[in-house]
CSV table of C-alpha atoms in Angstrom, one decimal:
chain,number,residue,atom,x,y,z
A,1,MET,CA,0.2,0.1,-0.5
A,2,LEU,CA,1.7,3.5,-1.2
A,3,PRO,CA,1.5,5.8,1.9
A,4,LEU,CA,-0.7,7.4,2.4
A,5,LEU,CA,0.4,11.4,2.0
A,6,GLU,CA,2.0,9.3,-1.6
A,7,ARG,CA,-2.0,8.4,-2.8
A,8,ILE,CA,-3.3,12.0,-1.7
A,9,ASN,CA,-0.8,14.2,-3.6
A,10,ARG,CA,-1.5,11.0,-6.4
A,11,GLY,CA,-5.4,13.3,-6.7
A,12,GLU,CA,-7.0,9.7,-5.0
A,13,VAL,CA,-9.7,10.4,-2.9
A,14,LEU,CA,-9.5,9.0,0.5
A,15,LEU,CA,-12.7,7.7,2.7
A,16,ALA,CA,-12.5,7.8,6.0
A,17,ASP,CA,-15.3,6.1,8.2
A,18,GLY,CA,-17.8,6.8,10.4
A,19,ALA,CA,-18.9,7.8,12.9
A,20,MET,CA,-17.8,6.2,16.7
A,21,GLY,CA,-20.4,6.9,18.8
A,22,THR,CA,-23.0,6.3,17.2
A,23,MET,CA,-22.4,3.4,17.0
A,24,LEU,CA,-21.6,2.8,20.6
A,25,PHE,CA,-24.2,3.5,21.5
A,26,GLU,CA,-25.9,1.4,19.0
A,27,ARG,CA,-23.9,-1.1,20.7
A,28,GLY,CA,-24.9,-0.7,25.3
A,29,LEU,CA,-22.4,1.9,25.6
A,30,LYS,CA,-24.4,4.0,28.6
A,31,SER,CA,-25.6,7.2,29.7
A,32,GLY,CA,-23.2,8.9,31.2
A,33,GLN,CA,-20.0,6.7,30.3
A,34,CYS,CA,-17.0,7.5,29.3
A,35,PRO,CA,-16.8,6.5,25.4
A,36,GLU,CA,-13.4,5.1,25.5
A,37,SER,CA,-13.4,3.5,28.1
A,38,ILE,CA,-15.5,0.4,25.7
A,39,ASN,CA,-11.2,0.4,24.8
A,40,LEU,CA,-10.6,-1.2,27.8
A,41,SER,CA,-14.6,-3.2,29.2
A,42,ALA,CA,-15.1,-4.2,25.4
A,43,PRO,CA,-12.1,-4.1,23.3
A,44,HIS,CA,-14.3,-6.4,20.9
A,45,LEU,CA,-16.3,-3.5,20.0
A,46,LEU,CA,-13.9,-1.8,18.3
A,47,GLU,CA,-13.0,-5.1,16.1
A,48,GLU,CA,-16.0,-5.3,15.4
A,49,ILE,CA,-17.2,-1.2,14.3
A,50,ALA,CA,-13.7,-1.9,12.1
A,51,THR,CA,-15.0,-4.8,10.0
A,52,LEU,CA,-17.6,-2.8,9.3
A,53,TYR,CA,-16.7,0.6,8.3
A,54,LEU,CA,-13.4,-2.0,5.9
A,55,GLN,CA,-15.7,-3.6,4.4
A,56,ALA,CA,-17.9,-0.6,3.8
A,57,GLY,CA,-14.7,0.9,1.7
A,58,ALA,CA,-12.6,3.4,4.3
A,59,ASP,CA,-9.9,3.7,3.9
A,60,ILE,CA,-9.2,5.0,7.1
A,61,LEU,CA,-10.4,3.6,10.0
A,62,HIS,CA,-10.3,5.6,13.9
A,63,THR,CA,-9.1,4.3,17.3
A,64,ASN,CA,-12.0,5.7,19.3
A,65,THR,CA,-10.1,7.7,20.9
A,66,PHE,CA,-11.9,11.2,20.2
A,67,GLY,CA,-12.1,11.9,24.5
A,68,GLY,CA,-8.8,9.9,25.2
A,69,SER,CA,-7.2,12.8,26.2
A,70,PRO,CA,-5.9,12.9,30.5
A,71,LEU,CA,-7.8,16.4,30.4
A,72,LYS,CA,-10.7,15.1,29.4
A,73,LEU,CA,-10.5,11.1,30.6
A,74,ALA,CA,-10.5,13.0,34.2
A,75,GLU,CA,-13.5,13.7,33.6
A,76,TYR,CA,-14.8,10.3,34.3
A,77,GLY,CA,-11.5,9.8,36.7
A,78,LEU,CA,-9.9,7.0,34.0
A,79,ASP,CA,-7.1,9.8,33.6
A,80,ASP,CA,-4.1,7.4,34.8
A,81,GLN,CA,-5.8,5.0,32.4
A,82,CYS,CA,-4.6,6.9,29.0
A,83,HIS,CA,-1.1,4.4,27.9
A,84,GLN,CA,-3.5,1.6,27.9
A,85,ILE,CA,-6.9,3.2,26.5
A,86,ASN,CA,-5.7,4.9,24.5
A,87,CYS,CA,-3.2,1.6,22.8
A,88,GLN,CA,-5.8,-0.7,23.1
A,89,ALA,CA,-7.7,1.5,20.6
A,90,ILE,CA,-5.3,1.4,18.3
A,91,ARG,CA,-4.5,-2.2,18.3
A,92,SER,CA,-8.3,-2.9,18.3
A,93,VAL,CA,-8.5,-1.5,15.0
A,94,ARG,CA,-4.2,-2.8,13.9
A,95,ALA,CA,-6.2,-6.3,14.0
A,96,VAL,CA,-8.6,-5.6,11.7
A,97,VAL,CA,-6.9,-3.4,9.2
A,98,THR,CA,-4.6,-4.6,9.3
A,99,ASP,CA,-2.6,-3.0,6.3
A,100,LYS,CA,-5.4,-2.7,4.0
A,101,ALA,CA,-6.1,0.3,5.9
A,102,PHE,CA,-4.9,2.9,7.4
A,103,VAL,CA,-5.3,3.3,11.0
A,104,SER,CA,-5.6,7.5,12.4
A,105,LEU,CA,-6.0,8.1,16.9
A,106,SER,CA,-7.9,10.6,16.2
A,107,CYS,CA,-8.0,13.6,19.3
A,108,GLY,CA,-9.9,15.1,20.1
A,109,PRO,CA,-10.3,18.4,22.7
A,110,SER,CA,-10.3,18.6,25.9
A,111,GLY,CA,-13.7,19.6,27.0
A,112,ARG,CA,-11.5,23.2,28.5
A,113,LEU,CA,-11.5,26.7,27.6
A,114,LEU,CA,-7.1,27.5,27.5
A,115,LYS,CA,-6.6,31.2,29.8
A,116,PRO,CA,-7.6,34.0,29.8
A,117,TYR,CA,-11.1,32.8,28.8
A,118,GLY,CA,-11.3,29.6,30.8
A,119,ASP,CA,-8.6,28.1,33.7
A,120,THR,CA,-6.8,25.9,31.5
A,121,ASP,CA,-2.7,26.9,31.1
A,122,PRO,CA,-1.9,26.0,27.2
A,123,GLU,CA,1.8,23.9,28.9
A,124,GLU,CA,-1.2,22.1,30.6
A,125,MET,CA,-3.1,21.3,27.8
A,126,ARG,CA,0.4,20.3,25.8
A,127,GLU,CA,1.4,18.1,28.6
A,128,SER,CA,-2.1,16.3,27.8
A,129,TYR,CA,-1.8,16.0,24.8
A,130,ARG,CA,1.3,15.0,24.4
A,131,LYS,CA,0.4,11.7,27.1
A,132,GLN,CA,-1.7,11.2,24.7
A,133,LEU,CA,0.2,10.6,21.6
A,134,THR,CA,2.8,9.0,22.5
A,135,SER,CA,1.3,6.3,22.9
A,136,ILE,CA,1.4,5.8,19.4
A,137,LEU,CA,5.4,5.7,19.7
A,138,THR,CA,4.4,1.9,21.2
A,139,GLU,CA,1.2,1.1,19.0
A,140,PRO,CA,2.9,2.6,15.5
A,141,VAL,CA,-0.8,4.8,13.0
A,142,ASP,CA,-0.9,5.5,9.6
A,143,MET,CA,-2.0,9.3,10.7
A,144,ILE,CA,-3.0,11.0,13.4
A,145,THR,CA,-7.1,13.4,13.2
A,146,ILE,CA,-6.7,16.3,15.1
A,147,GLU,CA,-10.7,17.2,15.0
A,148,THR,CA,-13.8,19.3,16.3
A,149,MET,CA,-11.9,22.2,17.7
A,150,THR,CA,-13.7,25.6,17.5
A,151,ASP,CA,-10.2,27.1,19.1
A,152,LEU,CA,-7.2,27.7,17.0
A,153,ALA,CA,-4.9,28.6,19.9
A,154,GLU,CA,-6.2,24.7,21.5
A,155,ALA,CA,-6.2,22.8,17.4
A,156,THR,CA,-2.6,24.3,17.1
A,157,ILE,CA,-1.3,23.0,20.7
A,158,ALA,CA,-2.1,20.2,19.2
A,159,VAL,CA,-1.0,19.7,15.5
A,160,GLU,CA,2.1,21.2,17.5
A,161,THR,CA,2.8,18.6,20.4
A,162,ALA,CA,1.4,15.4,17.1
A,163,ARG,CA,4.4,17.3,14.6
A,164,GLN,CA,6.7,17.0,17.7
A,165,ILE,CA,6.5,14.0,18.3
A,166,ALA,CA,5.8,12.4,15.0
A,167,PRO,CA,7.5,13.9,12.5
A,168,ASP,CA,6.9,11.2,9.7
A,169,ILE,CA,3.5,10.9,10.5
A,170,PRO,CA,0.4,13.0,8.2
A,171,ILE,CA,-1.4,15.0,10.6
A,172,CYS,CA,-4.9,16.8,9.8
A,173,ALA,CA,-6.8,18.5,11.7
A,174,THR,CA,-9.6,19.8,11.6
A,175,MET,CA,-12.4,23.1,13.6
A,176,THR,CA,-16.1,22.5,13.5
A,177,PHE,CA,-18.2,25.6,12.3
A,178,ASP,CA,-21.1,27.5,12.6
A,179,CYS,CA,-23.2,29.1,9.2
A,180,THR,CA,-23.7,32.7,10.6
A,181,PRO,CA,-25.1,35.8,7.9
A,182,ARG,CA,-21.7,37.1,8.2
A,183,GLY,CA,-20.5,34.2,6.8
A,184,PHE,CA,-19.2,30.6,8.8
A,185,PHE,CA,-16.9,30.9,12.4
A,186,THR,CA,-16.4,28.2,15.3
A,187,VAL,CA,-18.0,29.4,19.0
A,188,MET,CA,-14.6,30.7,18.7
A,189,GLY,CA,-14.6,33.1,16.5
A,190,VAL,CA,-11.5,31.4,14.1
A,191,THR,CA,-13.4,31.7,10.2
A,192,THR,CA,-12.0,29.2,7.6
A,193,GLU,CA,-9.8,31.5,7.3
A,194,GLN,CA,-8.0,32.0,10.6
A,195,ALA,CA,-8.1,28.3,10.8
A,196,ALA,CA,-6.8,26.8,7.2
A,197,THR,CA,-3.0,29.6,7.7
A,198,GLY,CA,-3.5,29.1,11.5
A,199,LEU,CA,-3.6,25.4,10.9
A,200,LEU,CA,-1.3,24.3,8.7
A,201,GLU,CA,1.6,26.9,10.1
A,202,ALA,CA,1.1,24.5,13.7
A,203,GLY,CA,2.3,21.8,11.1
A,204,ALA,CA,-1.0,20.0,9.3
A,205,ASP,CA,-0.5,18.1,6.3
A,206,ILE,CA,-4.2,17.8,6.1
A,207,ILE,CA,-7.3,20.7,6.9
A,208,GLY,CA,-11.4,20.7,7.0
A,209,SER,CA,-13.6,20.7,8.6
A,210,ASN,CA,-16.0,17.5,10.3
A,211,CYS,CA,-19.3,17.5,12.3
A,212,GLY,CA,-21.5,20.5,11.7
A,213,ASN,CA,-24.9,20.7,11.1
A,214,GLY,CA,-25.2,18.6,7.5
A,215,ILE,CA,-23.6,18.1,3.8
A,216,ASP,CA,-24.7,21.9,3.0
A,217,ASN,CA,-22.9,23.9,4.9
A,218,MET,CA,-20.8,21.5,5.2
A,219,THR,CA,-19.6,21.8,0.9
A,220,GLU,CA,-19.6,25.8,1.8
A,221,ILE,CA,-17.6,25.4,4.0
A,222,ALA,CA,-14.8,23.4,1.9
A,223,ALA,CA,-15.4,25.7,-1.1
A,224,GLU,CA,-14.0,28.3,1.6
A,225,PHE,CA,-11.2,26.6,2.7
A,226,GLY,CA,-11.0,25.8,-1.4
A,227,LYS,CA,-10.1,29.4,-1.4
A,228,CYS,CA,-7.5,30.6,1.0
A,229,THR,CA,-5.7,27.0,0.0
A,230,ASN,CA,-3.9,24.6,-1.8
A,231,ALA,CA,-3.2,21.7,1.0
A,232,PRO,CA,-5.5,18.9,0.5
A,233,LEU,CA,-8.6,19.2,2.3
A,234,MET,CA,-10.6,17.0,4.9
A,235,ILE,CA,-14.4,16.9,5.5
A,236,GLN,CA,-16.4,14.4,8.2
A,237,SER,CA,-19.7,15.8,8.1
A,238,ASN,CA,-22.7,14.8,10.3
A,239,ALA,CA,-26.1,13.5,8.5
A,240,GLY,CA,-27.8,16.7,9.9
A,241,LEU,CA,-28.9,17.3,12.5
A,242,PRO,CA,-30.5,15.2,15.1
A,243,GLU,CA,-33.9,15.5,15.5
A,244,GLU,CA,-36.0,13.5,18.4
A,245,ARG,CA,-38.8,10.7,17.4
A,246,ASP,CA,-40.6,9.0,19.6
A,247,GLY,CA,-37.5,8.5,22.4
A,248,HIS,CA,-34.6,7.4,19.8
A,249,LEU,CA,-32.1,9.3,17.4
A,250,PHE,CA,-32.5,10.3,14.1
A,251,TYR,CA,-30.3,12.0,11.6
A,252,PRO,CA,-32.1,13.4,9.1
A,253,GLU,CA,-29.5,12.6,6.1
A,254,ALA,CA,-30.0,8.9,4.7
A,255,PRO,CA,-26.7,7.8,3.0
A,256,GLU,CA,-27.6,8.5,-0.7
A,257,PHE,CA,-28.1,12.1,-0.1
A,258,MET,CA,-25.4,12.5,1.7
A,259,ALA,CA,-22.9,10.5,-1.5
A,260,GLU,CA,-24.9,12.4,-3.8
A,261,LYS,CA,-24.1,16.2,-2.4
A,262,CYS,CA,-20.2,14.3,-1.9
A,263,ARG,CA,-19.7,14.1,-4.7
A,264,LYS,CA,-19.5,17.9,-5.3
A,265,LEU,CA,-16.5,17.6,-2.7
A,266,PRO,CA,-13.2,17.1,-4.4
A,267,SER,CA,-13.2,19.9,-7.2
A,268,ALA,CA,-13.2,21.8,-4.3
A,269,GLY,CA,-9.5,20.2,-2.7
A,270,VAL,CA,-11.2,17.3,-0.5
A,271,ARG,CA,-9.2,14.9,-0.6
A,272,ILE,CA,-10.4,12.8,2.4
A,273,ILE,CA,-14.3,12.4,2.7
A,274,GLY,CA,-15.6,10.6,5.6
A,275,GLY,CA,-18.8,10.8,8.3
A,276,CYS,CA,-19.1,12.8,11.8
A,277,CYS,CA,-22.2,11.3,13.5
A,278,GLY,CA,-25.1,9.9,12.8
A,279,THR,CA,-23.0,8.0,9.7
A,280,THR,CA,-23.2,4.7,9.6
A,281,PRO,CA,-21.8,2.5,7.3
A,282,ALA,CA,-24.8,2.2,5.7
A,283,HIS,CA,-23.6,6.1,4.3
A,284,ILE,CA,-19.9,5.1,4.1
A,285,ALA,CA,-20.9,2.4,1.7
A,286,ALA,CA,-23.0,5.0,-0.8
A,287,ILE,CA,-19.8,7.9,-0.7
A,288,ARG,CA,-18.0,4.2,-1.7
A,289,LYS,CA,-20.0,3.4,-4.7
A,290,THR,CA,-20.4,7.9,-6.0
A,291,LEU,CA,-15.9,8.0,-5.6
A,292,THR,CA,-15.4,4.0,-7.6
A,293,PRO,CA,-15.3,5.9,-11.3
A,294,GLY,CA,-18.4,5.8,-13.0
A,295,ASN,CA,-20.5,6.2,-11.0
B,1,MET,CA,-20.0,57.4,34.2
B,2,LEU,CA,-22.5,54.4,33.9
B,3,ASN,CA,-22.3,54.7,30.0
B,4,GLN,CA,-18.1,54.5,30.5
B,5,LEU,CA,-18.6,51.3,32.6
B,6,SER,CA,-21.2,49.6,30.7
B,7,ASP,CA,-18.3,50.3,28.5
B,8,SER,CA,-15.2,49.1,29.6
B,9,LEU,CA,-17.5,45.9,30.7
B,10,MET,CA,-18.3,45.7,27.3
B,11,THR,CA,-14.2,45.7,25.9
B,12,GLY,CA,-13.9,42.4,28.9
B,13,ASN,CA,-12.4,45.5,31.6
B,14,ALA,CA,-12.6,43.9,34.5
B,15,ASP,CA,-10.5,46.7,36.6
B,16,ALA,CA,-11.7,49.9,34.5
B,17,VAL,CA,-15.1,48.3,36.2
B,18,VAL,CA,-13.9,46.9,39.5
B,19,SER,CA,-12.5,50.5,39.8
B,20,LEU,CA,-15.3,51.9,37.9
B,21,VAL,CA,-18.1,50.7,40.1
B,22,LYS,CA,-15.4,52.4,43.9
B,23,GLN,CA,-16.2,55.6,42.3
B,24,ALA,CA,-20.0,55.1,41.8
B,25,ILE,CA,-20.6,54.1,45.0
B,26,ASP,CA,-18.4,56.6,45.9
B,27,GLN,CA,-20.5,59.4,44.2
B,28,LYS,CA,-23.1,58.2,45.7
B,29,LEU,CA,-25.3,56.6,43.1
B,30,ASP,CA,-27.7,54.4,43.1
B,31,PRO,CA,-26.9,50.8,43.3
B,32,GLY,CA,-30.0,49.5,41.9
B,33,ASP,CA,-28.9,52.4,39.1
B,34,ILE,CA,-25.1,50.9,39.1
B,35,LEU,CA,-26.5,47.7,37.7
B,36,ASN,CA,-29.2,48.6,35.8
B,37,ASP,CA,-27.8,50.8,33.9
B,38,GLY,CA,-24.2,50.1,33.9
B,39,LEU,CA,-23.1,46.1,34.0
B,40,ILE,CA,-26.8,45.0,33.4
B,41,ALA,CA,-27.0,47.1,30.7
B,42,GLY,CA,-23.0,46.6,29.2
B,43,MET,CA,-23.9,42.9,29.2
B,44,THR,CA,-26.7,43.2,27.1
B,45,VAL,CA,-25.1,44.7,23.9
B,46,VAL,CA,-22.3,42.0,25.2
B,47,GLY,CA,-25.5,39.6,24.8
B,48,GLN,CA,-27.5,41.2,22.2
B,49,LYS,CA,-23.9,41.4,20.0
B,50,PHE,CA,-23.3,37.2,20.2
B,51,LYS,CA,-26.3,36.8,18.8
B,52,SER,CA,-25.9,38.1,15.6
B,53,HIS,CA,-22.0,37.5,15.9
B,54,GLU,CA,-20.5,40.6,15.8
B,55,ILE,CA,-18.4,39.3,18.7
B,56,PHE,CA,-17.8,35.4,20.0
B,57,LEU,CA,-17.5,32.9,23.3
B,58,PRO,CA,-13.9,34.7,24.3
B,59,ASP,CA,-15.4,38.4,24.4
B,60,VAL,CA,-18.5,37.1,26.5
B,61,LEU,CA,-16.4,35.3,28.9
B,62,ILE,CA,-13.9,38.1,28.7
B,63,ALA,CA,-17.1,40.3,29.8
B,64,ALA,CA,-18.9,38.2,31.7
B,65,LYS,CA,-15.4,38.0,34.0
B,66,ALA,CA,-16.2,41.7,34.2
B,67,MET,CA,-19.3,41.5,35.2
B,68,ASN,CA,-18.3,39.2,38.2
B,69,ALA,CA,-15.3,40.8,39.2
B,70,GLY,CA,-17.8,44.4,39.3
B,71,MET,CA,-20.4,42.3,40.7
B,72,GLU,CA,-18.3,40.8,43.7
B,73,VAL,CA,-18.2,44.6,45.2
B,74,LEU,CA,-22.0,46.1,43.5
B,75,LYS,CA,-24.1,43.0,45.6
B,76,PRO,CA,-22.8,43.9,49.7
B,77,LEU,CA,-25.2,47.2,48.6
B,78,LEU,CA,-27.7,45.5,46.7
B,79,VAL,CA,-27.9,43.1,49.8
B,80,ASN,CA,-27.8,46.7,52.4
B,81,GLU,CA,-31.1,48.6,49.9
B,82,GLY,CA,-32.9,45.0,50.0
B,83,ILE,CA,-32.9,45.3,46.5
B,84,PRO,CA,-33.9,42.4,44.7
B,85,SER,CA,-32.8,40.0,41.7
B,86,ILE,CA,-34.9,40.4,38.6
B,87,GLY,CA,-35.5,36.3,39.3
B,88,ARG,CA,-34.0,33.6,40.6
B,89,VAL,CA,-32.6,30.8,37.8
B,90,VAL,CA,-31.1,26.9,39.7
B,91,ILE,CA,-29.0,26.0,36.0
B,92,GLY,CA,-27.2,22.5,35.7
B,93,THR,CA,-25.9,20.2,33.6
B,94,VAL,CA,-28.7,16.4,34.0
B,95,GLN,CA,-27.1,13.4,35.4
B,96,GLY,CA,-25.1,11.5,33.2
B,97,ASP,CA,-23.5,14.3,31.2
B,98,LEU,CA,-20.1,16.9,32.5
B,99,HIS,CA,-20.6,18.7,28.9
B,100,ASP,CA,-21.0,21.6,31.6
B,101,ILE,CA,-19.3,24.9,28.9
B,102,GLY,CA,-22.4,25.6,27.0
B,103,LYS,CA,-25.1,25.7,30.7
B,104,ASN,CA,-22.1,28.3,31.9
B,105,LEU,CA,-23.0,30.5,29.0
B,106,VAL,CA,-26.3,30.1,30.2
B,107,GLY,CA,-25.1,31.3,34.2
B,108,ILE,CA,-22.7,34.1,33.0
B,109,MET,CA,-25.9,35.9,30.7
B,110,LEU,CA,-28.6,34.8,33.4
B,111,LYS,CA,-26.4,36.3,35.6
B,112,GLY,CA,-25.4,39.6,33.6
B,113,ALA,CA,-28.8,40.3,32.2
B,114,GLY,CA,-29.7,40.9,36.6
B,115,PHE,CA,-30.9,37.2,37.4
B,116,GLU,CA,-29.3,35.2,40.2
B,117,VAL,CA,-28.5,31.7,39.6
B,118,ILE,CA,-27.5,29.1,41.8
B,119,ASP,CA,-25.4,26.7,39.6
B,120,LEU,CA,-24.8,22.9,40.4
B,121,GLY,CA,-23.0,21.9,37.6
B,122,LYS,CA,-23.0,18.5,36.0
B,123,ASP,CA,-24.1,15.8,36.5
B,124,VAL,CA,-26.9,16.6,38.6
B,125,ALA,CA,-29.4,14.1,40.5
B,126,PRO,CA,-33.3,15.2,39.6
B,127,LYS,CA,-33.9,15.3,43.1
B,128,THR,CA,-30.6,17.8,43.8
B,129,PHE,CA,-32.8,20.2,40.3
B,130,VAL,CA,-35.5,20.2,42.4
B,131,GLU,CA,-34.5,20.4,45.3
B,132,ALA,CA,-32.1,23.7,44.8
B,133,ALA,CA,-35.4,25.2,43.3
B,134,ILE,CA,-37.5,24.5,47.0
B,135,GLU,CA,-34.8,25.7,49.1
B,136,ASN,CA,-33.7,29.0,47.1
B,137,GLU,CA,-37.4,29.2,45.8
B,138,ALA,CA,-36.6,30.2,42.7
B,139,GLN,CA,-38.8,30.3,40.6
B,140,ILE,CA,-37.6,28.7,37.7
B,141,ILE,CA,-35.1,25.6,36.9
B,142,GLY,CA,-32.6,25.4,33.3
B,143,LEU,CA,-31.9,21.7,32.7
B,144,SER,CA,-28.8,21.1,30.2
B,145,ALA,CA,-27.6,18.0,28.2
B,146,LEU,CA,-25.2,16.9,25.1
B,147,LEU,CA,-26.0,13.7,25.6
B,148,THR,CA,-28.9,12.5,23.4
B,149,THR,CA,-28.3,9.9,25.9
B,150,THR,CA,-28.9,12.3,29.4
B,151,MET,CA,-31.8,14.3,27.5
B,152,PRO,CA,-34.5,11.4,28.7
B,153,VAL,CA,-32.7,12.8,32.1
B,154,MET,CA,-34.8,16.8,32.3
B,155,LYS,CA,-38.2,14.7,31.5
B,156,LYS,CA,-37.3,13.4,35.7
B,157,VAL,CA,-37.0,16.4,36.4
B,158,VAL,CA,-40.4,17.4,34.3
B,159,THR,CA,-41.9,14.3,36.6
B,160,LEU,CA,-40.5,14.6,39.8
B,161,ALA,CA,-41.5,18.5,39.7
B,162,THR,CA,-44.5,17.6,39.2
B,163,GLU,CA,-45.4,14.7,41.3
B,164,LYS,CA,-44.2,17.9,44.5
B,165,GLY,CA,-46.9,19.9,43.5
B,166,LEU,CA,-44.9,22.6,41.6
B,167,THR,CA,-46.8,23.0,37.9
B,168,GLY,CA,-47.0,26.2,37.6
B,169,LYS,CA,-45.3,27.3,40.6
B,170,ILE,CA,-41.6,27.0,39.2
B,171,LYS,CA,-41.4,26.7,35.0
B,172,ILE,CA,-38.5,24.3,33.4
B,173,ILE,CA,-36.8,25.6,30.9
B,174,ILE,CA,-34.5,23.5,29.0
B,175,GLY,CA,-31.6,23.8,26.4
B,176,GLY,CA,-28.7,21.8,25.3
B,177,ALA,CA,-27.0,20.6,21.4
B,178,PRO,CA,-29.8,18.1,21.5
B,179,THR,CA,-33.0,19.4,22.9
B,180,SER,CA,-34.8,20.7,20.6
B,181,ILE,CA,-38.6,23.0,21.2
B,182,ASP,CA,-40.5,19.5,20.2
B,183,TYR,CA,-38.1,17.7,23.3
B,184,ALA,CA,-39.6,20.6,25.3
B,185,ASN,CA,-43.1,20.2,24.4
B,186,GLU,CA,-42.9,15.9,24.4
B,187,ILE,CA,-41.7,15.9,28.6
B,188,GLY,CA,-43.6,18.8,29.1
B,189,ALA,CA,-41.5,21.4,30.2
B,190,ASP,CA,-41.6,24.5,30.0
B,191,ALA,CA,-39.7,26.6,27.6
B,192,TYR,CA,-36.4,25.3,25.2
B,193,CYS,CA,-33.3,28.2,24.7
B,194,TYR,CA,-30.7,28.0,22.0
B,195,ASP,CA,-28.6,29.2,23.4
B,196,GLY,CA,-27.1,31.4,26.6
B,197,ILE,CA,-28.8,34.7,25.4
B,198,ASN,CA,-32.7,33.0,24.4
B,199,ALA,CA,-31.9,31.3,28.0
B,200,VAL,CA,-31.9,35.4,29.2
B,201,ASP,CA,-34.7,36.3,26.5
B,202,CYS,CA,-37.1,32.6,27.9
B,203,ALA,CA,-36.6,33.7,31.4
B,204,ARG,CA,-37.3,37.6,31.5
B,205,ARG,CA,-40.7,36.4,29.5
B,206,ILE,CA,-41.5,33.2,32.2
B,207,LEU,CA,-40.8,35.7,35.0
B,208,GLY,CA,-43.2,38.5,33.4
B,209,VAL,CA,-40.2,41.1,32.7
B,210,ALA,CA,-39.4,43.2,30.1
């Protein structure tokens, strides 16, 4: 298998997996339970989910480590198990994909606000990301995905730390934007242009957006990014905003609907397409179909 | 001077806010006026600008810190003068949910609008909400959830409040990413608020204050 960045540079559009949380909740993850605790209590679920996404045609599979930084794990009193939690997540996905697909370590926000807006010291945050990312020295990965960021300062710390620990591993960094009458901004006020400049300067290879409120907005966000950079982009959209139906959560965007919309993404410079909240192996399989030449 | 106070608050200059509040007190300005025409007036503009996406979360957080610093100085006088707050609200993130950034923002905006806020924190049991509301004679309970799996706890709070005969006496408002107006109706909550500013509007409407 050619290295990830090489495939992207040759013009290939790679497919990432879909939601992890959605899949875990369907498999018994309880309300208020730490999603990453599954890595130690039921790692077979990670293999099951990875298998489904691999079969759906994903080229990149993410680890169940979105909240795997010590700062985040501390909310559940699991910070002392950071290393095991991250290593097991990588091992489980690797066991399934072997060399058939790429494994990417998912790193989500710390859930803390940096000073002066919050009470967290930048060095404390850097140390938290460092501890999580150090797991890749024990269990190697093919990519690092820093995602759902809203604060560029935090995202920068995460990317810089990743770059320091893994000088040669592709780093993807994506932020979450709201659509406002004045354009797209993160809740912390970061524009797509600021994100592009900041994330690339920090050392990211691939940048873009994830989560959000559906594929239509994501298409616009990708176009905005495309205006300010030639760097490869990654887009992982939610299947729309969830709606409550009969006590169950329902994501409105069906696999075929989303896949059809994804056709527009490569022309904006998107080189990795995946799914976020509410997307399933069916969404990934549908997108795979549209990415296959001739469809 | 109160205009200057509200301007300093908008730019998040806590030192200036504190010193202007002190000056206003020294000049024997009415504490209620200092609160309403200085601090709350400034925070209201901050809220409006956040609503229209002219400013973002960091600006609101900085302004809120300045507001709190000013309130520390002013609060003893308000208590002495017997100036009541416009309402008392118990807020918290529901049981099983540890996400509190949104809830904190609601607290900030409510305080900024002159409400007294009792923040129960995160992972709060239904019983705790109801007991705290009774004990503090609150008019409103505000529930927050980010997780779809913890949303059902909101219904438990509504049910418990009904059992305790609080219907109509204590209003329940809800908010958080997975919630909606439909969900609020479904569980019998009194209102759904889509953000911190909207929570202030809801609370004002519920209490009939302009």
